Amino acid sequence: MVAPKHALAAALLCALAGQLGAGASLHCAMRREISPCTCRREDTGTGTVLVVCQRINAYEEIARALTNKFSTETKIGLDISYSQLPDFAEHSFRELGLSITRLKLNFDNLSVLKESVFTKLDLVDYFSLADNSLPELPRHVLQHLPHVKTLDLCRNKITKLTEEDFRDIQELEHLLVADNQISEIEKDALPKGLKHVHLGINKLNTLNGALRDLDDLEWIFINANNLKSIENELPTKAKKMQLIHAAHNELQSLPSDLKLMPSLQSLYFYGNNIKSLDETLQKSRNLMRIGLSFNKIEFLTKDDFTEAEKLAELDIAYNELKYLNGSLRSLKSLRYLNLTHNYMTEFSLQEIKGLRRLSVIDLSHNQISLLTGSLENLVDVETRVLELRLDHNHIFNLGGALMGLHGLLRLNLSNNLIQKILPDDLLGLEDLRLLDVSYNHITTLEETSKTFLPSLEELIAHHNNITVLDKDFHGLPSLCSADLSFNKIHTVNYDLVSKSRCTINGVPSILKIYLQDNPVLCDDHLYELVTVFESLNARVSGASTCVAPQTTAPILMRALNDIGPKKENSPLIVVAHMVPDIRLAPQDNLNHETVSSAIPQFVYRRVNPLYRHVLPDQEDGISVIADPPLTLPSTNRKVVVKWPEETRIDKPSHPLADQMRLRELNESPQ
């Protein structure tokens, strides 16, 4: 979902215009004299001094700190917040001798206001009582603030707005009553000069015509109510209307009044029950942002956005769309198109033909199995997309549909059913930097060697069925990262990276190849491969988890280090694969059958190691191969079998780089 520029509704408007915590440049000269309050000059050119008194335990402290400390010519913005004021009703702001123009009483646990406290505040143009417990709008107080232009009563317990509430503050321009319990607004309750009104997060079932005659309105927030319809509720004569936020209601359709609002720039109706647009936005020439996600829109028509040539962001995610019907072609300024989580089974690139400014198209989480409408025959570059998201669909093959999509930087095809990528599928994507084809059924990337992607830096192809890497990177000269983990790769050609030279910001770097969870053989060829790759500035990661091949000869796996307490004459313990021609030497208290049934794949021996050589048969007749090269056992030492009580067998981290180690445990001649 597109994050609205004007959104976070309560945070935006409830902090509107006159916040007393705005930045300041000059320190107040009287700072020490007004402790526990602080002050600073406002950096807006108005000459206002912002005085902040927070976390105060009694109003008497404020009176003692501020009374007659400023001249009457100094405009004061007074912020008394997060405080406990048990003696508030016993005082008056008038006694402070301040010319208060802004008054903020937030988070003060106020539920009852005494009128006498607020007398002679006719200079106040900003008044905030947000985050208290007021049960109704305090009109007895407002009559002493006749010139207030911004009133913030967000997050209180107000249940109703009446015609009497605003009678004495007809100059009001910004009304913020979000997050209350308002269920009713009388028809003529709101002042006619309002420019911004925030009624969001309340319990309104109807607007009752209260906004209809507010011709100066520019912003309306009515989100998160219980509105089922706002038809004939909006001010159609408001020529400066720019934003309507009506998300999270129960609206069945967009109001037809929108056709009469040519200045609209932003509309947010997400989280409703809207099924179609009904061409209500057809003439919205200045519309730039539309949020319609989480609705029930089933289709778009070719005339829905006919004149919306300035539209830059269109979010119709989480709906029930199956077709676009050519509805987007007039959106010449479109930059962001979100169609994720819909019911589309087919997508034609002709739907975005001529849209030169597209940055992101999100078609993920649909049911798309067919891509059509290749743009390859276009003479001029009419369509440019920077990022195309087609992940989590049902695509079997690309069919060359993306050919000619010039300017594409990122392509996500993960979580589909693709089995093979053909040369024509990526033809012309000379700017592509990231290709994600993970979680598909791809068996080979051989065809990518026939496609030239000069800018591709990152290839993500994990969780596929790839078995061989040959010349797959030959068409990817700028590749810096290739994630091929969780495949079935058993063969890697030395020539794989011969034509790839990773550079980052013009500086030569390392091509990183990830091969975790692939059955690459653990033999000398892998070591040689790693060496060759490193000489070509490529590094293999994950080969240490490869599986060693089974043979008919016994193979030493790993020495067991530090098993049990070290004692004199204790034998060296090694572990070897058991194969049919190996038998276990008997011991006094351990017979062959017991050991074989317990852990038949391993045998434990005391040997001095040697290099790739079968130990000559000792008197017990057991053969073992030891690796890496060490010395042959002394002929005067007896070979015995020991069975440790606790044994942990670890895979080698690398077949050659982390060779198997043997340790003698206090060995001495017997």
XYZ file of C-alpha atoms in Angstrom:
670
model
C 0.000 0.000 0.000
C 1.324 3.452 -0.880
C 2.100 5.514 2.191
C 0.082 8.751 1.733
C 2.118 11.944 1.783
C -0.510 13.536 3.989
C -1.180 10.393 5.953
C -0.757 9.112 9.385
C -3.950 11.000 9.775
C -4.005 11.842 13.435
C -0.294 12.531 13.559
C -0.482 14.939 10.631
C -3.430 17.144 11.464
C -3.358 16.851 15.235
C 0.138 18.302 15.071
C -0.866 20.923 12.519
C 0.488 24.440 12.063
C 0.883 25.679 15.618
C 2.760 23.002 17.465
C 4.595 24.640 20.295
C 7.538 22.288 19.998
C 8.643 23.726 16.647
C 12.330 24.468 16.078
C 13.919 27.554 17.561
C 17.212 29.282 17.000
C 17.790 31.702 19.913
C 17.880 30.770 23.598
C 15.601 32.677 25.977
C 17.618 35.190 28.050
C 15.476 34.548 31.149
C 15.844 30.790 31.211
C 17.175 30.465 34.768
C 14.607 32.839 36.218
C 11.635 30.816 34.988
C 12.710 27.364 36.211
C 11.189 24.696 36.167
C 9.953 26.043 32.844
C 12.171 26.615 29.838
C 11.900 28.937 26.890
C 13.261 29.618 23.449
C 12.502 32.010 20.634
C 10.494 30.719 17.719
C 12.412 30.609 14.465
C 9.526 31.698 12.249
C 9.965 35.456 12.189
C 6.923 36.113 14.401
C 8.974 36.986 17.471
C 7.056 34.483 19.592
C 8.760 33.049 22.681
C 7.938 29.403 23.333
C 7.644 28.659 27.043
C 7.541 24.974 27.966
C 6.430 23.749 31.391
C 6.225 19.956 31.404
C 5.842 17.372 34.163
C 4.817 19.989 36.720
C 3.142 18.833 39.967
C 1.065 21.946 40.648
C -0.027 25.019 38.723
C 1.343 27.146 41.587
C 4.865 26.279 40.383
C 4.047 27.701 36.949
C 2.507 30.861 38.391
C 5.529 31.447 40.603
C 7.964 30.893 37.710
C 6.253 32.971 35.005
C 4.268 35.804 36.612
C 5.415 39.156 35.196
C 8.611 37.695 33.767
C 7.907 38.863 30.196
C 6.798 42.207 28.836
C 3.281 42.483 27.455
C 4.748 43.176 23.999
C 6.275 39.679 23.887
C 4.095 37.060 22.247
C 4.103 33.863 24.296
C 3.429 30.305 23.226
C 2.738 28.415 26.459
C 3.022 24.608 26.609
C 1.865 22.965 29.854
C 1.888 19.221 29.179
C 2.388 15.907 30.962
C 1.558 17.601 34.248
C -0.631 17.099 37.309
C -2.514 20.299 38.127
C -4.726 19.716 41.184
C -4.914 23.471 41.858
C -5.627 24.424 38.218
C -9.145 25.727 38.920
C -7.847 28.094 41.621
C -5.793 30.153 39.205
C -6.140 32.083 35.956
C -3.859 32.566 32.972
C -4.615 36.270 33.259
C -2.648 36.516 36.507
C 0.554 35.528 34.714
C 0.676 38.875 32.955
C 1.606 37.207 29.635
C 0.438 37.945 26.101
C -0.398 34.329 25.246
C -1.000 33.646 21.568
C -0.674 29.844 21.677
C -1.815 27.610 24.498
C -1.158 23.899 24.753
C -2.546 21.748 27.594
C -1.849 18.173 26.498
C -1.640 15.010 28.620
C -2.747 16.845 31.757
C -5.582 14.481 32.720
C -8.157 17.277 32.411
C -11.822 16.325 32.462
C -13.435 19.522 33.800
C -12.421 23.065 32.867
C -13.359 26.103 34.932
C -14.297 29.079 32.815
C -12.536 31.635 35.016
C -9.152 30.043 34.315
C -9.361 31.058 30.640
C -10.604 34.628 30.769
C -8.880 37.379 28.778
C -7.263 35.034 26.260
C -8.478 36.936 23.220
C -4.961 36.870 21.642
C -4.868 33.061 21.394
C -4.971 31.740 17.823
C -3.880 28.172 18.623
C -5.484 26.151 21.417
C -4.803 22.470 22.118
C -6.495 20.292 24.732
C -5.518 17.009 23.070
C -4.951 13.819 25.048
C -7.168 14.601 28.011
C -10.498 13.233 29.239
C -12.977 15.925 28.216
C -16.498 14.485 27.759
C -17.710 17.366 25.594
C -16.435 20.323 23.641
C -15.712 23.111 26.203
C -17.731 25.923 24.624
C -17.828 27.906 27.906
C -14.056 28.193 27.582
C -14.017 28.883 23.856
C -16.063 32.040 24.255
C -12.932 33.635 25.734
C -10.840 32.718 22.677
C -12.784 34.489 19.912
C -9.857 34.619 17.470
C -8.659 31.028 17.718
C -7.897 29.599 14.301
C -6.637 26.120 15.262
C -8.479 23.973 17.815
C -7.005 20.568 18.688
C -9.199 18.257 20.777
C -7.856 14.931 19.539
C -8.007 11.896 21.814
C -10.593 12.976 24.342
C -14.029 11.488 25.131
C -16.270 13.854 23.182
C -19.456 12.175 21.914
C -21.283 14.935 20.000
C -20.754 18.207 18.089
C -23.621 20.702 18.351
C -24.516 24.049 16.765
C -23.706 25.809 20.063
C -20.202 24.370 20.384
C -18.494 26.672 17.864
C -20.799 29.688 18.008
C -18.150 31.961 19.559
C -15.176 30.909 17.385
C -16.348 31.574 13.845
C -12.794 32.441 12.729
C -11.796 28.798 13.198
C -9.901 27.339 10.206
C -8.448 24.063 11.517
C -10.609 21.709 13.606
C -9.061 18.517 14.939
C -11.329 16.176 16.886
C -9.878 12.821 15.818
C -9.954 9.765 18.060
C -12.913 10.668 20.210
C -16.283 8.938 20.533
C -18.281 11.247 18.290
C -21.367 9.554 16.899
C -23.380 12.646 15.945
C -22.772 15.998 14.248
C -25.573 18.500 13.987
C -26.057 19.818 10.451
C -24.901 23.396 11.075
C -22.411 22.648 13.831
C -19.160 23.450 12.023
C -17.921 27.006 11.326
C -18.258 27.965 7.661
C -14.657 29.178 7.351
C -13.043 25.807 8.068
C -10.156 24.823 5.786
C -9.087 21.590 7.458
C -11.296 19.239 9.451
C -10.267 15.972 11.081
C -13.164 13.767 12.167
C -11.290 10.487 11.832
C -11.333 7.604 14.306
C -14.789 8.258 15.692
C -18.169 6.489 15.590
C -19.960 8.371 12.849
C -22.620 6.560 10.825
C -23.444 9.682 8.825
C -22.008 13.151 8.239
C -25.529 14.576 8.389
C -24.747 17.274 5.806
C -22.334 18.980 8.212
C -19.627 19.389 5.538
C -21.864 20.224 2.604
C -21.667 24.029 2.834
C -18.033 24.388 3.888
C -16.841 25.964 0.663
C -13.356 26.828 1.951
C -12.405 23.244 2.809
C -9.066 21.984 1.523
C -8.599 18.759 3.556
C -11.185 16.339 4.937
C -10.278 13.451 7.237
C -13.231 11.145 7.948
C -11.282 7.886 8.125
C -11.984 5.042 10.555
C -15.671 5.682 11.164
C -18.763 3.611 10.368
C -19.781 5.481 7.217
C -21.653 3.438 4.638
C -22.156 6.311 2.194
C -20.982 9.887 1.759
C -23.070 10.563 -1.332
C -24.211 14.228 -1.356
C -22.165 14.897 1.775
C -19.074 16.603 0.325
C -18.781 20.355 -0.389
C -18.999 20.481 -4.178
C -18.364 24.229 -4.214
C -15.026 23.857 -2.418
C -12.798 24.873 -5.321
C -9.604 24.375 -3.305
C -10.342 20.844 -2.105
C -7.064 18.889 -2.302
C -7.352 15.825 -0.062
C -10.062 13.452 1.112
C -9.135 10.686 3.525
C -12.032 8.266 3.951
C -10.191 5.000 4.534
C -11.437 2.242 6.847
C -15.152 2.821 6.602
C -17.937 0.722 5.078
C -18.364 2.650 1.839
C -19.893 0.745 -1.057
C -18.897 3.241 -3.750
C -17.049 6.480 -4.415
C -19.290 9.558 -4.099
C -20.306 11.112 -7.405
C -19.477 14.515 -5.864
C -15.830 13.792 -6.759
C -16.645 14.638 -10.371
C -17.178 18.262 -9.310
C -13.835 18.688 -7.521
C -11.223 19.522 -10.156
C -8.559 20.535 -7.600
C -8.340 17.143 -5.872
C -4.778 15.903 -5.506
C -5.010 12.978 -3.062
C -7.758 10.429 -2.407
C -7.521 7.641 0.158
C -10.429 5.213 0.243
C -8.593 2.008 1.166
C -10.186 -0.454 3.551
C -13.781 -0.086 2.327
C -16.230 -2.234 0.312
C -16.000 -0.384 -3.014
C -16.691 -2.590 -6.063
C -16.142 -0.168 -8.958
C -15.022 3.382 -9.686
C -18.036 4.273 -11.851
C -15.963 6.874 -13.737
C -16.101 9.211 -10.717
C -12.410 10.099 -11.210
C -12.647 10.573 -14.949
C -12.155 14.352 -14.868
C -9.759 14.578 -11.927
C -7.111 16.502 -13.847
C -4.988 17.373 -10.806
C -5.235 14.045 -9.017
C -1.786 12.735 -8.084
C -2.364 9.950 -5.539
C -5.104 7.330 -5.198
C -5.253 4.708 -2.438
C -7.909 2.067 -3.114
C -6.343 -1.059 -1.639
C -8.313 -3.524 0.466
C -11.619 -3.042 -1.330
C -13.687 -5.316 -3.574
C -13.043 -3.710 -6.946
C -13.720 -6.296 -9.655
C -12.895 -4.347 -12.817
C -11.675 -1.083 -14.288
C -13.011 0.537 -17.442
C -11.099 2.379 -20.140
C -12.767 5.662 -19.069
C -12.066 5.533 -15.327
C -8.970 7.758 -15.569
C -9.478 9.486 -18.908
C -8.269 12.953 -17.873
C -6.126 12.034 -14.844
C -2.867 12.795 -16.619
C -1.097 13.945 -13.435
C -1.746 10.756 -11.498
C 1.586 9.476 -10.136
C 0.585 6.812 -7.576
C -2.182 4.267 -8.075
C -2.679 1.633 -5.392
C -5.392 -0.968 -6.075
C -3.766 -3.832 -4.168
C -5.845 -6.443 -2.361
C -8.918 -6.215 -4.558
C -10.659 -8.623 -6.943
C -9.385 -7.296 -10.266
C -9.169 -9.713 -13.180
C -8.622 -7.273 -16.072
C -7.392 -3.727 -16.601
C -9.274 -3.143 -19.868
C -6.868 -0.457 -21.111
C -7.738 1.773 -18.162
C -4.180 2.994 -17.545
C -3.174 4.341 -20.929
C -3.945 7.980 -20.223
C -1.867 8.036 -17.031
C 1.191 9.662 -18.597
C 2.653 10.674 -15.211
C 2.172 7.328 -13.470
C 5.190 6.302 -11.388
C 3.907 3.653 -8.988
C 1.319 1.004 -9.861
C 0.360 -1.491 -7.165
C -1.818 -4.399 -8.277
C -0.581 -7.034 -5.850
C -3.010 -9.570 -4.380
C -5.684 -9.481 -7.067
C -7.208 -12.198 -9.283
C -5.459 -11.459 -12.572
C -4.645 -14.529 -14.674
C -3.098 -12.708 -17.629
C -1.138 -9.511 -18.076
C -0.343 -7.693 -21.303
C 2.460 -5.163 -21.401
C 0.316 -3.232 -23.840
C -1.583 -2.063 -20.737
C 1.368 0.160 -19.833
C 2.339 1.192 -23.357
C 3.452 4.799 -23.508
C 3.921 5.214 -19.751
C 7.423 6.679 -19.710
C 7.725 7.529 -16.016
C 6.913 4.215 -14.359
C 9.216 3.271 -11.509
C 7.465 0.256 -9.972
C 4.785 -2.135 -11.189
C 3.756 -4.657 -8.552
C 1.835 -7.604 -10.011
C 2.889 -10.068 -7.332
C 0.508 -12.481 -5.640
C -1.925 -12.775 -8.516
C -2.752 -15.845 -10.617
C -0.927 -14.769 -13.766
C 0.042 -17.676 -15.980
C 0.369 -15.795 -19.263
C 2.374 -12.706 -20.192
C 1.605 -11.095 -23.543
C 1.920 -7.831 -25.428
C 5.655 -7.666 -26.097
C 6.919 -4.133 -26.719
C 9.744 -5.273 -29.034
C 8.310 -3.646 -32.169
C 8.170 -0.131 -30.774
C 10.318 2.226 -32.817
C 10.565 4.841 -30.060
C 11.103 4.103 -26.414
C 7.562 4.794 -25.239
C 7.545 2.677 -22.092
C 10.059 2.613 -19.265
C 9.778 0.585 -16.049
C 12.463 0.507 -13.374
C 11.135 -2.402 -11.306
C 8.713 -5.168 -12.290
C 7.397 -7.537 -9.618
C 5.834 -10.721 -10.953
C 6.615 -13.000 -8.034
C 4.098 -15.420 -6.543
C 2.163 -16.100 -9.727
C 1.654 -19.141 -11.976
C 4.021 -18.267 -14.814
C 5.392 -21.297 -16.734
C 7.401 -19.349 -19.279
C 7.996 -15.745 -20.277
C 7.332 -16.252 -23.966
C 9.521 -13.300 -24.867
C 6.911 -10.905 -23.436
C 9.488 -8.790 -21.637
C 11.560 -8.228 -24.755
C 12.080 -4.523 -25.352
C 11.176 -3.373 -21.846
C 13.962 -0.810 -21.899
C 15.203 0.760 -18.692
C 14.187 -2.160 -16.464
C 16.540 -2.344 -13.465
C 14.958 -5.015 -11.239
C 12.930 -8.044 -12.297
C 11.373 -10.375 -9.727
C 10.052 -13.682 -11.095
C 10.424 -15.705 -7.914
C 7.847 -18.213 -6.706
C 6.481 -19.162 -10.112
C 6.503 -22.354 -12.204
C 9.226 -21.405 -14.696
C 11.209 -24.360 -16.017
C 13.491 -22.656 -18.487
C 14.595 -19.167 -19.482
C 15.068 -18.737 -23.227
C 17.455 -16.226 -24.856
C 14.609 -14.071 -26.188
C 12.985 -13.818 -22.756
C 15.526 -11.270 -21.553
C 16.535 -9.770 -24.872
C 16.955 -6.002 -24.790
C 17.125 -5.700 -21.010
C 20.485 -3.998 -21.211
C 19.932 -2.002 -17.995
C 18.811 -4.932 -15.823
C 20.787 -5.080 -12.569
C 18.880 -7.654 -10.514
C 17.153 -10.830 -11.676
C 15.323 -12.996 -9.145
C 14.137 -16.397 -10.391
C 14.267 -18.207 -7.045
C 11.678 -20.798 -6.066
C 10.923 -21.976 -9.576
C 11.495 -25.266 -11.439
C 14.446 -24.170 -13.552
C 16.733 -27.053 -14.534
C 19.368 -25.078 -16.433
C 20.642 -21.542 -16.926
C 22.467 -22.538 -20.086
C 20.418 -20.211 -22.250
C 21.517 -17.160 -20.278
C 24.926 -17.560 -21.918
C 23.223 -16.646 -25.189
C 21.615 -13.521 -23.729
C 23.716 -10.429 -23.141
C 22.812 -8.644 -19.898
C 25.710 -6.184 -19.602
C 24.502 -4.502 -16.397
C 23.313 -7.489 -14.375
C 24.980 -7.431 -10.957
C 22.879 -9.848 -8.922
C 21.392 -13.194 -9.938
C 19.110 -14.905 -7.420
C 18.278 -18.463 -8.454
C 18.167 -20.450 -5.234
C 15.597 -23.214 -4.682
C 15.446 -24.530 -8.246
C 16.455 -27.807 -9.959
C 19.672 -26.689 -11.633
C 22.168 -29.547 -12.013
C 25.085 -28.192 -14.064
C 26.867 -24.847 -14.324
C 28.780 -24.578 -17.570
C 28.958 -21.281 -19.476
C 25.869 -19.845 -17.826
C 27.552 -16.572 -16.824
C 29.075 -15.793 -20.210
C 26.383 -13.242 -21.004
C 26.713 -11.626 -17.579
C 29.995 -9.674 -17.643
C 29.147 -7.446 -14.649
C 27.873 -10.150 -12.309
C 28.880 -9.664 -8.657
C 26.558 -12.047 -6.818
C 25.000 -15.360 -7.852
C 22.891 -17.187 -5.287
C 22.512 -20.770 -6.538
C 21.981 -22.409 -3.177
C 19.400 -25.133 -2.657
C 19.647 -26.588 -6.142
C 20.926 -29.959 -7.414
C 24.237 -28.789 -8.825
C 26.781 -31.579 -9.058
C 29.022 -30.222 -11.819
C 30.639 -26.809 -12.193
C 32.759 -25.927 -15.225
C 36.016 -24.026 -14.794
C 34.890 -21.723 -17.615
C 31.801 -20.493 -15.728
C 33.280 -17.150 -14.646
C 35.873 -16.621 -17.368
C 33.951 -13.695 -18.871
C 32.642 -12.077 -15.682
C 34.469 -9.207 -14.016
C 32.682 -7.712 -11.031
C 33.174 -3.989 -10.447
C 31.570 -1.858 -7.765
C 31.605 1.868 -8.458
C 34.311 1.274 -11.029
C 36.531 -0.649 -8.595
C 37.267 -4.346 -9.329
C 35.621 -6.601 -6.769
C 34.818 -10.256 -6.071
C 32.082 -12.282 -7.775
C 30.441 -14.224 -4.957
C 28.851 -17.570 -5.855
C 26.685 -19.265 -3.234
C 26.364 -23.054 -3.507
C 24.957 -24.053 -0.140
C 22.942 -27.258 -0.138
C 24.078 -28.550 -3.501
C 25.539 -32.066 -4.058
C 28.856 -30.756 -5.384
C 31.376 -33.591 -5.096
C 34.019 -33.305 -2.416
C 37.108 -34.169 -4.408
C 40.248 -32.604 -5.787
C 38.345 -31.129 -8.695
C 36.397 -28.868 -6.380
C 39.612 -27.625 -4.809
C 41.027 -26.932 -8.247
C 37.800 -25.225 -9.244
C 37.936 -22.957 -6.212
C 41.551 -22.109 -6.983
C 40.779 -21.256 -10.607
C 37.781 -19.142 -9.587
C 39.819 -17.205 -7.060
C 42.388 -16.425 -9.746
C 39.494 -14.877 -11.710
C 38.228 -12.846 -8.723
C 35.364 -15.214 -7.974
C 34.706 -16.818 -4.628
C 32.655 -19.937 -3.941
C 30.695 -20.093 -0.711
C 28.879 -23.129 0.643
C 30.945 -25.889 -0.946
C 31.909 -26.995 2.550
C 28.508 -28.558 2.980
C 28.865 -30.845 -0.019
C 28.440 -34.602 0.356
C 31.408 -36.911 0.039
C 30.957 -39.720 -2.522
C 30.554 -43.297 -1.303
C 33.162 -45.803 -2.447
C 33.867 -49.450 -1.850
C 36.955 -48.587 0.169
C 36.902 -47.541 3.810
C 37.264 -43.717 4.085
C 38.510 -41.820 7.100
C 35.952 -39.162 8.129
C 37.441 -37.271 11.090
C 39.555 -37.702 14.168
C 37.677 -37.575 17.423
C 39.356 -34.978 19.589
C 39.382 -34.735 23.335
C 37.203 -37.764 23.981
C 37.099 -38.513 27.658
C 39.942 -37.949 30.098
C 43.463 -38.217 28.789
C 45.310 -41.133 30.295
C 48.688 -42.590 29.824
C 48.918 -45.185 27.106
C 45.498 -44.114 25.782
C 45.185 -44.936 22.088
C 44.645 -42.485 19.241
C 40.997 -42.650 18.221
C 39.998 -42.185 14.587
C 36.751 -42.887 12.780
C 36.315 -44.529 9.404
C 33.403 -45.458 7.133
C 32.473 -49.109 7.449
C 32.216 -51.033 4.209
C 31.661 -54.749 3.644
C 35.375 -55.617 3.701
C 35.948 -54.027 7.097
C 35.444 -55.904 10.313
C 35.761 -54.694 13.870
C 38.538 -56.016 16.064
C 37.112 -57.652 19.171
C 37.750 -56.306 22.628
C 37.412 -57.810 26.027
C 34.009 -56.332 26.755
C 32.794 -55.373 23.291
C 32.020 -57.733 20.485
C 31.616 -57.035 16.783
C 27.881 -57.590 16.741
C 27.263 -55.143 19.552
C 29.226 -52.358 17.897
C 27.824 -52.951 14.428
C 24.252 -52.837 15.633
C 24.933 -49.681 17.615
C 26.570 -47.616 14.871
C 27.416 -49.859 11.903
C 28.671 -47.100 9.613
C 31.700 -46.218 11.734
C 34.654 -48.032 13.226
C 37.051 -46.546 15.762
C 40.790 -47.283 15.613
C 44.074 -46.348 17.115
C 46.458 -45.583 14.263
C 49.178 -43.194 13.335
C 47.945 -41.632 10.109
C 49.338 -41.840 6.645
C 48.501 -40.222 3.343
C 45.914 -41.853 1.081
C 47.143 -45.280 1.914
C 45.410 -48.341 3.278
C 46.959 -49.387 6.529
C 48.505 -52.800 6.163
C 46.534 -55.487 7.905
C 47.379 -55.629 11.566
C 46.853 -58.637 13.728
C 43.170 -57.746 13.962
C 42.862 -57.475 10.187
C 41.164 -54.062 9.997
C 42.009 -51.623 7.153
C 41.771 -47.818 7.414
C 42.562 -44.968 5.052
C 44.033 -41.862 6.682
C 44.074 -38.349 5.270
C 46.003 -35.930 5.382
C 49.587 -37.189 5.127
C 51.179 -38.208 8.374
C 53.537 -40.994 9.413
C 52.999 -44.711 9.409
C 52.482 -46.367 12.767
C 55.444 -47.750 14.586
C 55.779 -51.485 14.090
C 56.161 -52.065 17.797
C 52.762 -50.582 18.599
C 49.747 -52.712 18.938
C 46.589 -51.609 17.166
C 43.548 -51.732 19.414
C 39.930 -50.709 19.023
C 38.310 -48.300 21.452
C 34.632 -47.438 21.557
C 34.050 -43.990 23.146
C 30.959 -43.500 25.247
C 29.944 -40.260 23.518
C 30.823 -39.443 19.940
C 29.969 -36.540 17.680
C 30.605 -36.835 13.946
C 30.808 -33.492 12.133
C 30.888 -32.923 8.430
C 34.161 -31.418 7.194
C 33.772 -27.721 6.494
C 35.756 -28.008 3.281
C 37.122 -31.091 1.537
C 40.660 -29.708 1.247
C 40.851 -26.372 3.033
C 39.649 -27.932 6.298
C 41.311 -31.315 6.056
C 40.766 -33.958 8.606
C 42.859 -33.699 11.721
C 44.209 -36.501 13.940
C 45.259 -36.051 17.515
C 47.195 -38.385 19.769
C 45.785 -38.616 23.243
C 48.873 -38.933 25.423
C 50.114 -41.779 23.262
C 53.112 -43.716 24.467
C 54.739 -46.972 23.251
C 53.175 -50.074 24.604
